[in-house]
Short mmCIF file of C-alpha atoms in Angstrom, two decimals:
data_model
loop_
_atom_site.label_atom_id
_atom_site.label_comp_id
_atom_site.label_asym_id
_atom_site.label_seq_id
_atom_site.Cartn_x
_atom_site.Cartn_y
_atom_site.Cartn_z
CA MET A 1 4.24 -15.14 -30.70
CA ASP A 2 2.15 -14.43 -27.58
CA ARG A 3 1.03 -11.10 -28.99
CA LEU A 4 0.10 -12.63 -32.32
CA VAL A 5 -1.98 -15.33 -30.61
CA ARG A 6 -3.76 -12.74 -28.49
CA TRP A 7 -4.93 -10.84 -31.54
CA VAL A 8 -5.32 -13.55 -34.13
CA ALA A 9 -6.92 -16.30 -32.02
CA PRO A 10 -10.14 -14.39 -31.16
CA ILE A 11 -10.52 -13.35 -34.82
CA VAL A 12 -10.17 -16.95 -35.96
CA VAL A 13 -12.80 -18.00 -33.40
CA PHE A 14 -15.10 -15.25 -34.66
CA VAL A 15 -14.77 -16.20 -38.32
CA VAL A 16 -15.19 -19.92 -37.62
CA ALA A 17 -18.26 -19.27 -35.47
CA LEU A 18 -19.84 -17.17 -38.23
CA LEU A 19 -19.14 -19.84 -40.84
CA VAL A 20 -20.62 -22.58 -38.64
CA TRP A 21 -23.63 -20.38 -37.90
CA GLU A 22 -24.18 -19.65 -41.61
CA TRP A 23 -23.77 -23.30 -42.53
CA LEU A 24 -26.17 -24.50 -39.81
CA VAL A 25 -28.84 -21.99 -40.81
CA ILE A 26 -28.65 -23.09 -44.44
CA ARG A 27 -28.29 -26.79 -43.66
CA LEU A 28 -31.13 -26.97 -41.14
CA ASP A 29 -33.21 -24.48 -43.11
CA VAL A 30 -33.78 -22.32 -40.01
CA PRO A 31 -36.49 -19.73 -40.65
CA VAL A 32 -35.34 -16.12 -40.46
CA TRP A 33 -37.78 -15.26 -37.63
CA ILE A 34 -35.93 -17.72 -35.39
CA VAL A 35 -32.26 -17.14 -36.28
CA PRO A 36 -31.20 -15.13 -39.32
CA ALA A 37 -27.98 -16.10 -41.10
CA PRO A 38 -24.96 -13.84 -40.58
CA SER A 39 -25.01 -12.90 -44.27
CA ARG A 40 -28.58 -11.69 -43.86
CA ILE A 41 -27.66 -9.67 -40.75
CA GLY A 42 -24.73 -8.17 -42.63
CA ALA A 43 -26.95 -7.17 -45.54
CA THR A 44 -29.43 -5.56 -43.13
CA LEU A 45 -26.63 -3.72 -41.41
CA VAL A 46 -25.62 -2.20 -44.74
CA ARG A 47 -29.17 -1.46 -45.89
CA ASP A 48 -30.35 0.04 -42.57
CA TRP A 49 -27.00 1.71 -41.85
CA PRO A 50 -28.28 5.34 -41.68
CA LEU A 51 -31.08 4.40 -39.29
CA LEU A 52 -28.89 2.17 -37.12
CA VAL A 53 -25.96 4.56 -36.97
CA SER A 54 -28.13 7.46 -35.82
CA ALA A 55 -29.64 5.13 -33.18
CA LEU A 56 -26.13 4.10 -32.11
CA GLY A 57 -25.22 7.80 -31.85
CA VAL A 58 -28.13 8.44 -29.47
CA THR A 59 -27.28 5.47 -27.25
CA LEU A 60 -23.59 6.36 -27.20
CA ARG A 61 -24.40 9.97 -26.32
CA ILE A 62 -26.52 8.84 -23.37
CA ALA A 63 -23.90 6.32 -22.22
CA LEU A 64 -21.03 8.82 -22.45
CA GLN A 65 -22.94 11.51 -20.58
CA ALA A 66 -23.79 8.95 -17.90
CA LEU A 67 -20.17 7.82 -17.69
CA ALA A 68 -18.98 11.42 -17.33
CA ALA A 69 -21.58 12.13 -14.66
CA ALA A 70 -20.76 8.89 -12.82
CA THR A 71 -17.03 9.69 -12.90
CA ILE A 72 -17.42 13.24 -11.59
CA LEU A 73 -20.00 12.28 -8.96
CA GLY A 74 -18.18 9.08 -7.99
CA VAL A 75 -14.82 10.77 -7.52
CA GLY A 76 -16.43 13.68 -5.68
CA ILE A 77 -18.28 11.38 -3.29
CA ALA A 78 -15.11 9.31 -2.76
CA PHE A 79 -13.17 12.48 -1.82
CA VAL A 80 -15.86 13.38 0.70
CA PHE A 81 -15.85 9.85 2.14
CA VAL A 82 -12.10 9.92 2.68
CA GLN A 83 -12.12 13.31 4.38
CA SER A 84 -14.73 12.41 6.96
CA ARG A 85 -15.49 9.06 8.51
CA ALA A 86 -18.78 10.37 9.89
CA LEU A 87 -19.97 11.44 6.44
CA GLU A 88 -18.96 8.10 4.96
CA ALA A 89 -20.78 6.20 7.68
CA SER A 90 -23.94 8.27 7.22
CA LEU A 91 -24.04 8.19 3.40
CA LEU A 92 -22.67 4.75 2.52
CA PRO A 93 -25.92 2.86 3.25
CA TYR A 94 -27.78 5.05 0.75
CA VAL A 95 -25.11 4.60 -1.90
CA ILE A 96 -25.46 0.84 -1.44
CA LEU A 97 -29.25 1.18 -1.53
CA LEU A 98 -28.97 2.95 -4.88
CA GLN A 99 -26.67 0.21 -6.13
CA VAL A 100 -28.85 -2.73 -5.11
CA THR A 101 -32.14 -1.27 -6.38
CA PRO A 102 -32.66 -2.56 -9.94
CA VAL A 103 -32.70 0.32 -12.39
CA VAL A 104 -35.71 -1.16 -14.18
CA ALA A 105 -37.67 -0.61 -10.98
CA ILE A 106 -36.85 3.08 -10.63
CA ALA A 107 -36.56 4.04 -14.30
CA PRO A 108 -40.36 4.51 -14.80
CA LEU A 109 -40.44 6.95 -11.87
CA ILE A 110 -37.46 8.92 -13.16
CA ILE A 111 -39.02 9.06 -16.61
CA ILE A 112 -42.22 10.47 -15.09
CA TRP A 113 -40.36 12.97 -12.89
CA VAL A 114 -37.92 14.26 -15.47
CA ASP A 115 -39.47 16.10 -18.40
CA ASP A 116 -36.59 15.80 -20.83
CA PRO A 117 -36.55 12.14 -21.97
CA GLU A 118 -32.83 12.11 -22.74
CA ALA A 119 -31.98 13.57 -19.32
CA ALA A 120 -34.12 10.87 -17.69
CA LEU A 121 -32.22 8.15 -19.53
CA VAL A 122 -28.87 9.72 -18.59
CA ILE A 123 -29.91 9.75 -14.92
CA CYS A 124 -30.88 6.05 -15.06
CA ALA A 125 -27.60 5.08 -16.73
CA THR A 126 -25.64 7.20 -14.23
CA ILE A 127 -27.25 5.36 -11.31
CA VAL A 128 -26.15 2.05 -12.82
CA ALA A 129 -22.58 3.23 -13.49
CA LEU A 130 -21.99 5.18 -10.27
CA PHE A 131 -21.22 2.54 -7.65
CA PRO A 132 -17.95 1.10 -9.03
CA MET A 133 -16.57 4.65 -9.32
CA ILE A 134 -17.39 5.49 -5.69
CA SER A 135 -16.31 2.14 -4.31
CA ASN A 136 -13.05 1.82 -6.25
CA THR A 137 -11.96 5.42 -5.84
CA THR A 138 -12.69 5.35 -2.10
CA THR A 139 -10.69 2.15 -1.70
CA GLY A 140 -7.87 3.67 -3.76
CA LEU A 141 -7.74 6.89 -1.77
CA LYS A 142 -7.50 4.82 1.41
CA SER A 143 -4.90 2.33 0.13
CA VAL A 144 -1.97 4.51 0.90
CA ASP A 145 1.36 3.03 1.91
CA ALA A 146 1.53 3.40 5.71
CA GLY A 147 5.22 4.30 5.58
CA LEU A 148 4.62 7.07 3.06
CA LEU A 149 1.81 8.41 5.22
CA ASP A 150 4.22 8.46 8.18
CA LEU A 151 6.76 10.30 6.05
CA PHE A 152 4.19 12.94 5.09
CA ARG A 153 3.20 13.32 8.75
CA LEU A 154 6.84 13.59 9.82
CA HIS A 155 7.28 16.52 7.45
CA ARG A 156 4.02 18.06 8.66
CA ALA A 157 2.22 17.79 5.34
CA SER A 158 -1.18 19.46 5.22
CA ARG A 159 -4.34 17.46 4.59
CA TRP A 160 -4.39 18.96 1.12
CA GLN A 161 -0.79 17.88 0.37
CA VAL A 162 -1.58 14.36 1.57
CA LEU A 163 -4.63 14.26 -0.70
CA LEU A 164 -2.99 15.62 -3.85
CA ARG A 165 0.51 14.22 -3.57
CA LEU A 166 -0.21 10.89 -1.93
CA ARG A 167 -3.83 9.78 -1.97
CA VAL A 168 -4.69 10.78 -5.54
CA PRO A 169 -1.69 9.07 -7.21
CA SER A 170 -2.16 5.99 -5.00
CA ALA A 171 -5.81 5.83 -6.05
CA LEU A 172 -5.19 6.00 -9.82
CA PRO A 173 -4.94 2.23 -10.45
CA TYR A 174 -8.17 1.69 -8.48
CA PHE A 175 -9.85 4.61 -10.23
CA PHE A 176 -9.05 3.19 -13.65
CA SER A 177 -10.27 -0.30 -12.83
CA GLY A 178 -13.49 1.34 -11.61
CA LEU A 179 -13.69 3.31 -14.83
CA LYS A 180 -13.44 0.12 -16.92
CA VAL A 181 -16.37 -1.42 -15.07
CA SER A 182 -18.41 1.80 -15.08
CA ALA A 183 -17.94 2.33 -18.82
CA GLY A 184 -19.58 -1.02 -19.56
CA LEU A 185 -22.30 -0.36 -16.99
CA ALA A 186 -23.07 3.09 -18.43
CA LEU A 187 -23.80 1.47 -21.78
CA ILE A 188 -25.87 -1.30 -20.21
CA GLY A 189 -27.68 1.33 -18.15
CA ALA A 190 -28.42 3.41 -21.23
CA VAL A 191 -29.82 0.39 -23.13
CA VAL A 192 -31.87 -0.89 -20.18
CA ALA A 193 -33.31 2.55 -19.49
CA GLU A 194 -34.29 2.93 -23.15
CA PHE A 195 -36.02 -0.44 -23.01
CA VAL A 196 -37.97 0.55 -19.91
CA ALA A 197 -38.82 3.95 -21.35
CA GLY A 198 -40.01 2.42 -24.63
CA THR A 199 -41.90 5.02 -26.61
CA GLY A 200 -41.77 7.30 -23.53
CA GLY A 201 -38.05 7.74 -24.08
CA THR A 202 -36.15 9.44 -26.86
CA ALA A 203 -37.66 6.96 -29.35
CA SER A 204 -34.42 6.87 -31.30
CA GLY A 205 -31.75 4.79 -29.49
CA LEU A 206 -30.57 1.27 -30.29
CA ALA A 207 -32.79 -0.34 -27.66
CA TYR A 208 -35.77 1.38 -29.21
CA GLN A 209 -34.76 0.01 -32.63
CA ILE A 210 -34.58 -3.49 -31.13
CA LEU A 211 -38.03 -3.06 -29.61
CA GLN A 212 -39.50 -1.76 -32.86
CA ALA A 213 -37.81 -4.41 -34.97
CA GLY A 214 -39.21 -7.04 -32.59
CA LEU A 215 -42.73 -5.70 -32.99
CA GLN A 216 -42.30 -5.69 -36.76
CA LEU A 217 -40.76 -9.20 -36.69
CA ASN A 218 -37.70 -7.69 -38.41
CA PHE A 219 -35.22 -10.12 -36.84
CA PRO A 220 -32.20 -9.33 -39.00
CA ARG A 221 -32.44 -5.69 -37.89
CA MET A 222 -32.73 -6.78 -34.24
CA PHE A 223 -29.56 -8.79 -34.60
CA ALA A 224 -27.81 -5.92 -36.39
CA ALA A 225 -28.71 -3.52 -33.56
CA LEU A 226 -27.55 -6.09 -31.01
CA LEU A 227 -24.24 -6.39 -32.85
CA LEU A 228 -23.75 -2.63 -32.70
CA ILE A 229 -24.40 -2.59 -28.94
CA ALA A 230 -21.84 -5.36 -28.47
CA VAL A 231 -19.27 -3.52 -30.60
CA ALA A 232 -19.91 -0.32 -28.63
CA GLY A 233 -19.39 -2.19 -25.34
CA VAL A 234 -16.12 -3.69 -26.50
CA SER A 235 -14.97 -0.26 -27.73
CA PHE A 236 -15.77 1.30 -24.34
CA PHE A 237 -13.71 -1.37 -22.62
CA ALA A 238 -10.83 -0.95 -25.05
CA ALA A 239 -10.88 2.84 -24.72
CA THR A 240 -10.85 2.83 -20.90
CA SER A 241 -8.18 0.12 -20.83
CA GLY A 242 -6.09 2.21 -23.20
CA LEU A 243 -6.54 5.25 -21.01
CA ALA A 244 -5.46 3.27 -17.93
CA TRP A 245 -2.44 1.96 -19.79
CA LEU A 246 -1.48 5.47 -20.89
CA PHE A 247 -1.53 6.77 -17.31
CA LEU A 248 -0.15 3.78 -15.44
CA ARG A 249 2.21 1.93 -17.78
CA ARG A 250 5.34 3.61 -16.41
CA TRP A 251 4.96 2.65 -12.79
CA HIS A 252 2.09 0.29 -12.13
CA ALA A 253 2.82 -3.40 -12.53
CA GLY A 254 -0.77 -4.37 -13.44
CA ALA A 255 -1.14 -1.70 -16.14
CA GLY A 256 0.23 -3.88 -18.91
CA ASP A 257 -2.22 -6.75 -18.32
CA ARG A 258 -5.40 -5.98 -20.10
CA MET B 1 35.94 4.39 -4.43
CA GLN B 2 34.16 7.62 -3.76
CA HIS B 3 32.57 6.35 -0.58
CA ASN B 4 35.81 5.32 1.08
CA LYS B 5 37.26 8.73 0.38
CA ALA B 6 34.37 10.33 2.19
CA VAL B 7 35.06 8.21 5.28
CA HIS B 8 38.58 9.51 5.61
CA GLN B 9 37.74 13.12 5.00
CA ALA B 10 34.94 13.09 7.46
CA SER B 11 36.62 11.51 10.47
CA PRO B 12 38.16 14.50 12.31
CA SER B 13 35.00 16.56 12.44
CA SER B 14 32.87 13.71 13.72
CA SER B 15 35.15 12.96 16.65
CA GLN B 16 35.05 16.63 17.62
CA THR B 17 31.29 16.51 17.71
CA ARG B 18 31.30 13.52 19.97
CA ASN B 19 33.55 15.21 22.54
CA ASN B 20 30.87 17.79 23.10
CA PRO B 21 28.38 16.15 25.52
CA VAL B 22 25.11 17.88 24.72
CA PRO B 23 22.19 15.47 25.13
CA ALA B 24 20.45 15.88 21.81
CA LEU B 25 17.71 13.56 22.82
CA GLN B 26 16.30 12.76 26.25
CA VAL B 27 13.78 10.00 26.65
CA HIS B 28 12.50 10.15 30.19
CA ARG B 29 10.48 7.26 31.66
CA VAL B 30 8.63 6.76 28.41
CA SER B 31 6.27 3.85 27.82
CA HIS B 32 3.65 3.09 25.21
CA THR B 33 0.43 1.14 25.55
CA TYR B 34 -2.04 0.71 22.69
CA PRO B 35 -5.70 1.61 23.33
CA SER B 36 -6.42 -2.14 23.21
CA GLY B 37 -4.26 -2.53 26.34
CA THR B 38 -1.31 -4.16 24.58
CA VAL B 39 1.91 -2.84 26.07
CA ALA B 40 4.17 -2.02 23.12
CA LEU B 41 7.03 -0.59 25.13
CA GLY B 42 7.96 -0.84 28.82
CA THR B 43 9.43 2.12 30.65
CA VAL B 44 12.54 3.43 28.92
CA ASP B 45 15.14 6.04 29.90
CA LEU B 46 17.62 7.07 27.26
CA ASP B 47 19.96 9.99 26.62
CA VAL B 48 21.66 10.43 23.27
CA GLU B 49 24.45 12.96 22.90
CA ALA B 50 24.73 15.18 19.87
CA GLY B 51 26.75 13.44 17.20
CA GLU B 52 26.44 10.03 18.81
CA PHE B 53 25.56 6.83 16.94
CA VAL B 54 23.35 4.66 19.11
CA SER B 55 21.95 1.30 18.06
CA ILE B 56 19.05 -0.50 19.66
CA ILE B 57 18.95 -4.27 19.44
CA GLY B 58 16.38 -6.68 20.75
CA PRO B 59 14.04 -9.52 19.78
CA SER B 60 11.20 -8.79 17.38
CA GLY B 61 8.12 -7.40 19.10
CA CYS B 62 10.15 -5.86 21.96
CA GLY B 63 9.07 -2.36 21.00
CA LYS B 64 12.26 -1.04 19.43
CA SER B 65 10.38 0.24 16.39
CA THR B 66 7.78 1.79 18.70
CA LEU B 67 10.56 3.56 20.62
CA LEU B 68 11.86 4.97 17.35
CA ARG B 69 8.38 6.14 16.30
CA LEU B 70 7.94 7.80 19.69
CA ILE B 71 11.25 9.62 19.26
CA ALA B 72 10.14 10.72 15.79
CA GLY B 73 6.88 12.03 17.19
CA LEU B 74 4.83 9.68 15.01
CA GLU B 75 3.25 8.25 18.17
CA ALA B 76 2.60 9.96 21.50
CA PRO B 77 4.05 8.30 24.63
CA THR B 78 1.49 6.93 27.09
CA THR B 79 3.70 7.96 29.99
CA GLY B 80 6.90 10.00 30.25
CA ALA B 81 8.35 12.72 28.09
CA ILE B 82 10.77 13.11 25.22
CA SER B 83 12.82 16.26 24.72
CA ARG B 84 14.93 17.00 21.70
CA GLU B 85 17.66 19.66 21.67
CA LEU B 86 18.35 19.86 17.99
CA ALA B 87 21.27 21.97 16.93
CA ARG B 88 20.18 22.91 13.44
CA PRO B 89 17.04 24.97 13.34
CA SER B 90 15.18 23.57 10.38
CA LYS B 91 11.58 22.75 9.59
CA SER B 92 12.36 19.05 9.55
CA PRO B 93 15.08 18.42 12.13
CA ILE B 94 14.20 14.73 12.29
CA ALA B 95 14.60 12.29 9.42
CA PHE B 96 13.33 8.73 9.39
CA VAL B 97 14.48 5.80 7.28
CA PHE B 98 11.96 2.97 7.21
CA GLN B 99 12.43 -0.80 6.93
CA GLN B 100 11.30 -0.59 3.32
CA PRO B 101 12.56 2.04 0.87
CA THR B 102 9.04 3.56 0.99
CA LEU B 103 9.38 5.47 -2.27
CA MET B 104 6.46 6.80 -4.30
CA PRO B 105 6.34 4.36 -7.25
CA TRP B 106 4.73 6.84 -9.65
CA THR B 107 7.47 9.39 -9.72
CA SER B 108 11.20 9.69 -10.33
CA ILE B 109 13.94 9.11 -7.76
CA LEU B 110 14.72 12.83 -7.90
CA ALA B 111 11.11 13.79 -7.15
CA ASN B 112 11.07 11.26 -4.31
CA VAL B 113 14.20 12.70 -2.76
CA ARG B 114 12.86 16.23 -3.18
CA LEU B 115 9.58 15.40 -1.45
CA PRO B 116 10.42 16.59 2.10
CA LEU B 117 11.51 19.97 0.70
CA ASP B 118 8.40 20.16 -1.49
CA LEU B 119 6.23 19.52 1.55
CA GLU B 120 8.02 22.35 3.38
CA GLY B 121 7.20 24.65 0.47
CA VAL B 122 10.79 25.05 -0.76
CA ALA B 123 10.84 26.28 -4.36
CA ALA B 124 11.89 23.78 -7.03
CA ARG B 125 14.83 25.96 -8.06
CA THR B 126 16.30 25.52 -4.55
CA SER B 127 15.15 21.98 -3.83
CA GLU B 128 16.33 20.36 -7.04
CA PRO B 129 20.07 21.05 -6.59
CA LEU B 130 19.78 19.98 -2.94
CA ALA B 131 18.13 16.73 -3.99
CA ARG B 132 20.85 16.11 -6.58
CA GLN B 133 23.51 16.72 -3.93
CA ALA B 134 21.80 14.21 -1.62
CA LEU B 135 21.72 11.66 -4.45
CA ALA B 136 25.40 12.25 -5.15
CA ARG B 137 26.19 11.74 -1.46
CA VAL B 138 24.78 8.20 -1.63
CA GLY B 139 26.30 7.57 -5.06
CA ILE B 140 23.17 7.30 -7.23
CA GLU B 141 23.17 10.70 -8.95
CA ASP B 142 23.00 8.94 -12.35
CA PHE B 143 19.58 7.52 -11.48
CA ALA B 144 17.82 10.81 -10.74
CA GLN B 145 15.29 10.35 -13.54
CA ALA B 146 14.73 6.62 -13.01
CA LEU B 147 11.58 5.26 -11.44
CA PRO B 148 11.95 3.39 -8.12
CA ARG B 149 11.04 0.03 -9.65
CA GLU B 150 13.91 0.33 -12.12
CA LEU B 151 16.40 0.26 -9.23
CA SER B 152 17.68 -2.67 -7.16
CA GLY B 153 16.68 -2.99 -3.50
CA GLY B 154 20.03 -1.60 -2.36
CA MET B 155 19.79 1.41 -4.64
CA GLN B 156 16.19 2.07 -3.56
CA MET B 157 17.44 2.10 0.04
CA ARG B 158 20.13 4.60 -0.93
CA ALA B 159 17.44 6.81 -2.46
CA SER B 160 15.53 6.50 0.80
CA ILE B 161 18.62 7.63 2.73
CA ALA B 162 19.15 10.50 0.29
CA ARG B 163 15.58 11.61 0.95
CA ALA B 164 16.28 11.53 4.70
CA LEU B 165 19.41 13.65 4.25
CA VAL B 166 17.94 16.25 1.91
CA THR B 167 16.52 18.43 4.68
CA GLU B 168 19.89 18.40 6.50
CA PRO B 169 18.38 16.92 9.66
CA SER B 170 20.17 16.84 13.01
CA LEU B 171 18.62 13.58 14.13
CA LEU B 172 18.53 10.54 11.87
CA LEU B 173 16.28 7.68 12.95
CA MET B 174 16.55 4.35 11.15
CA ASP B 175 14.34 1.31 11.60
CA GLU B 176 16.20 -1.78 10.37
CA PRO B 177 16.87 -0.04 7.08
CA PHE B 178 19.10 -2.75 5.63
CA GLY B 179 17.27 -5.75 7.07
CA ALA B 180 15.91 -6.86 3.71
CA LEU B 181 19.22 -6.60 1.86
CA ASP B 182 21.86 -9.23 1.18
CA GLU B 183 24.94 -9.38 3.42
CA ILE B 184 27.33 -7.82 0.88
CA THR B 185 25.09 -4.85 0.07
CA ARG B 186 24.33 -4.39 3.75
CA ALA B 187 28.04 -4.22 4.72
CA ARG B 188 28.64 -1.69 1.99
CA LEU B 189 25.68 0.49 2.97
CA ASP B 190 26.83 0.31 6.62
CA ARG B 191 30.17 1.86 5.60
CA GLU B 192 28.50 4.50 3.46
CA LEU B 193 26.08 5.34 6.24
CA LEU B 194 28.96 5.91 8.65
CA ALA B 195 30.61 8.22 6.13
CA VAL B 196 27.46 10.29 5.73
CA TRP B 197 26.86 10.35 9.49
CA ALA B 198 30.36 11.68 10.11
CA GLU B 199 30.22 14.16 7.26
CA GLN B 200 26.84 15.57 8.29
CA LYS B 201 27.61 15.49 12.05
CA LEU B 202 24.34 13.62 12.57
CA THR B 203 22.94 12.19 15.73
CA ALA B 204 21.81 8.71 14.80
CA VAL B 205 19.50 6.17 16.41
CA PHE B 206 19.58 2.87 14.55
CA VAL B 207 17.28 -0.09 15.19
CA THR B 208 18.62 -3.44 14.02
CA HIS B 209 18.44 -7.15 14.76
CA SER B 210 21.98 -7.77 13.60
CA LEU B 211 24.69 -7.89 16.31
CA HIS B 212 27.43 -7.36 13.75
CA GLU B 213 25.79 -4.33 12.25
CA ALA B 214 25.17 -2.79 15.68
CA VAL B 215 28.79 -3.25 16.79
CA PHE B 216 30.20 -2.05 13.48
CA LEU B 217 28.19 1.17 13.40
CA SER B 218 27.72 2.37 16.95
CA ASN B 219 29.29 4.28 19.81
CA ARG B 220 26.80 2.52 22.05
CA VAL B 221 24.53 -0.48 21.62
CA LEU B 222 21.41 -0.72 23.80
CA VAL B 223 20.08 -4.20 24.48
CA MET B 224 16.34 -4.55 25.00
CA THR B 225 14.39 -7.25 26.82
CA PRO B 226 11.51 -9.14 25.18
CA ARG B 227 8.04 -7.59 25.20
CA PRO B 228 7.25 -5.29 26.87
CA GLY B 229 10.73 -4.04 26.07
CA GLN B 230 13.00 -2.23 28.47
CA ILE B 231 16.66 -1.39 28.16
CA ALA B 232 18.51 -4.24 29.84
CA ASP B 233 22.13 -3.39 29.15
CA THR B 234 24.47 -1.13 27.19
CA LEU B 235 27.60 -2.05 25.26
CA ALA B 236 30.08 0.77 24.67
CA VAL B 237 32.08 0.34 21.48
CA ASN B 238 35.23 2.38 22.05
CA GLU B 239 36.59 1.96 18.57
CA PRO B 240 37.65 5.16 16.78
CA TYR B 241 36.05 6.21 13.53
CA PRO B 242 36.48 5.88 10.59
CA ARG B 243 35.84 2.18 10.81
CA ASP B 244 36.38 -0.09 7.84
CA GLU B 245 36.42 -3.78 7.02
CA SER B 246 39.63 -4.32 9.03
CA PHE B 247 37.59 -3.56 12.16
CA ARG B 248 34.98 -6.08 11.10
CA LEU B 249 37.73 -8.70 10.69
CA SER B 250 39.53 -7.92 13.99
CA THR B 251 39.43 -10.12 17.09
CA ARG B 252 38.25 -7.04 19.00
CA PHE B 253 35.15 -6.95 16.80
CA ALA B 254 34.55 -10.65 17.45
CA ASP B 255 34.95 -10.06 21.22
CA LEU B 256 32.47 -7.18 21.17
CA CYS B 257 29.95 -9.29 19.24
CA ALA B 258 30.40 -12.09 21.77
CA GLN B 259 29.85 -9.65 24.65
CA LEU B 260 26.73 -8.32 22.99
CA SER B 261 25.50 -11.84 22.42
CA HIS B 262 25.93 -12.61 26.13
CA MET B 263 24.02 -9.45 27.01
CA LEU B 264 21.16 -10.52 24.76
CA ILE B 265 21.06 -13.95 26.40
CA ALA B 266 21.14 -12.37 29.87
CA ALA B 267 18.28 -10.07 28.86
CA GLY B 268 16.25 -13.13 27.89
CA SER B 269 16.34 -12.09 24.25
CA ALA B 270 18.31 -14.90 22.70
#
C-alpha cells in the first residue's frame, strides 16, 4: 500500500496538474508567448527532438565530467584533511571561499582563461559541485566510532589500516549523501555556466537552446528544454540514490529511506 | 548446555593457575589528570596475579574506566608506572571488551571477530579457523555470516568477547561489558565468561557497577572512592570455582554482597 502510494501519488499529481494547466490555457485563451499549453510543449518536444537530444547530450556530458572531477577531487582533499590537521586548517578557508563565491561571478574569467569552451564549463560546474563532496567525506572520515578506534589502536593498527578498514567504510554513508547533493549541483553548475558563457561556450547545450529559443520567442521550445533539464536532474538524483542503496542497504539503517 | 559443560571441564586448570603467585600486572602509584586539569583518577596501587579475576566497583565518574584504559595502554598515566608480565608472548597480549559491543556494522560477525588477527597481518587461511573457534567458544558459531545488526544485544556482546579471545590474550580487560543487558542475559553471560576465563587461564580485570556481578565473578573485588577515585577497600571472595547459580542463591553470596555494600558506603560511594 505504502509503496503503491509513493509511486502512484506523484504521477496522479503530475497528470492532474497537466490537465489543469491545459484547461486553463484554453479557457483563459493564454497566448503562447506567455505560457504554452502542455500539448504544444509535447508537440515541440517531438518535432525538435534531434536538436534537443543532442543539446541534452552536451549538458549531460559536462555535468557528468564535473561530477567525476568533483568526486575525485573532493575525496582526495578529504583524505588530505583527515591526515593532517595543519593542512586542513590552512586550506579550509579557501575551500569555503570557493564555495561562497557565486559561479556566475567567476565563470566569465574561467571562460577567458581556458581555451577549450567545454573544459571551461566543466571547471565551472566542478567548482559548484565540489564542496558537498569535500565537506561530507571529511565529516564521514572523522565520524569513526571511538571504541573501534581504541580497538584498532590496541592492536597497533597502522595509519593506513585505520584509513582503509575503519575510516573509509565509516565514511561511506556520508560520501553517498554528498554525492546525491553534488550530482544535482553538477547539473545546475553546467546549466548556469552555459548561460553565462552564452555564445562564448560550446553553443550547443540545453541552456544555450533556452537562450536561443528566448531570443527567437520560441516559448514551447524553451519549455521543452526546461523539461529535459528537470528530467535529467531527477535522473541524477535517482541514479545516485540507487548507487547509495546498492552499497549501504545491507548495514546502514538510513539507506532504505530515499 | 554446552556452556555449563565447559565450566566443569575447565575448573581444575584454573585453580592451578591461581596458586602460582606471579603478579601479571603491577600498577604502581598511578594517577591520571586530563590536560584541562580534571583529575580522572587519584593515586592507585594494584597488583593482579596471573590467572586472577579482579573486579573494580565504584560510583560513576570515579575513574574505573580510566584505570582500565591506563592498564590497556590506551592512555598514558600522568604519574606512576604500570608493568605487565604477560605469560603468552603474542602481538596482542591484552584484549579489551568495551561497554558497547563496538562491532563494525558493515561487515559480518566472522570478519569482526577476525579483525585483531587481520590487523596483526595473520593470513586469512590461519585467522578464519581461529575466528570460528572463538565464535564457537561463546556459542554463536551459527551466526558467523550474519551482520551485527541482525543479532540481539546479548549475542553482539558475545561476538565482542569472541573478538577479544581470538588473539589468545593473557590479560582480558572488560569495561562494564554487560551493563546494557537485561538481568537474565547478564547472569548467563557471567557464567559463560567464567567458563572461558578458566579454560583460557586468563588474567581478568572487570569493571562493573553491579555488586552481585562483582561478587559472583571475582577472586577479589576492589572498591573505589568517588572522584578522584582511589582504592578504598578490597573484598576477597574465597569461593571455589566453578561457580554456578547455587552460589548466587546461597546465604554466603548474600553476606558477601552485604559486606561489599557496607564497603561502598564506607568509601562514600553509596
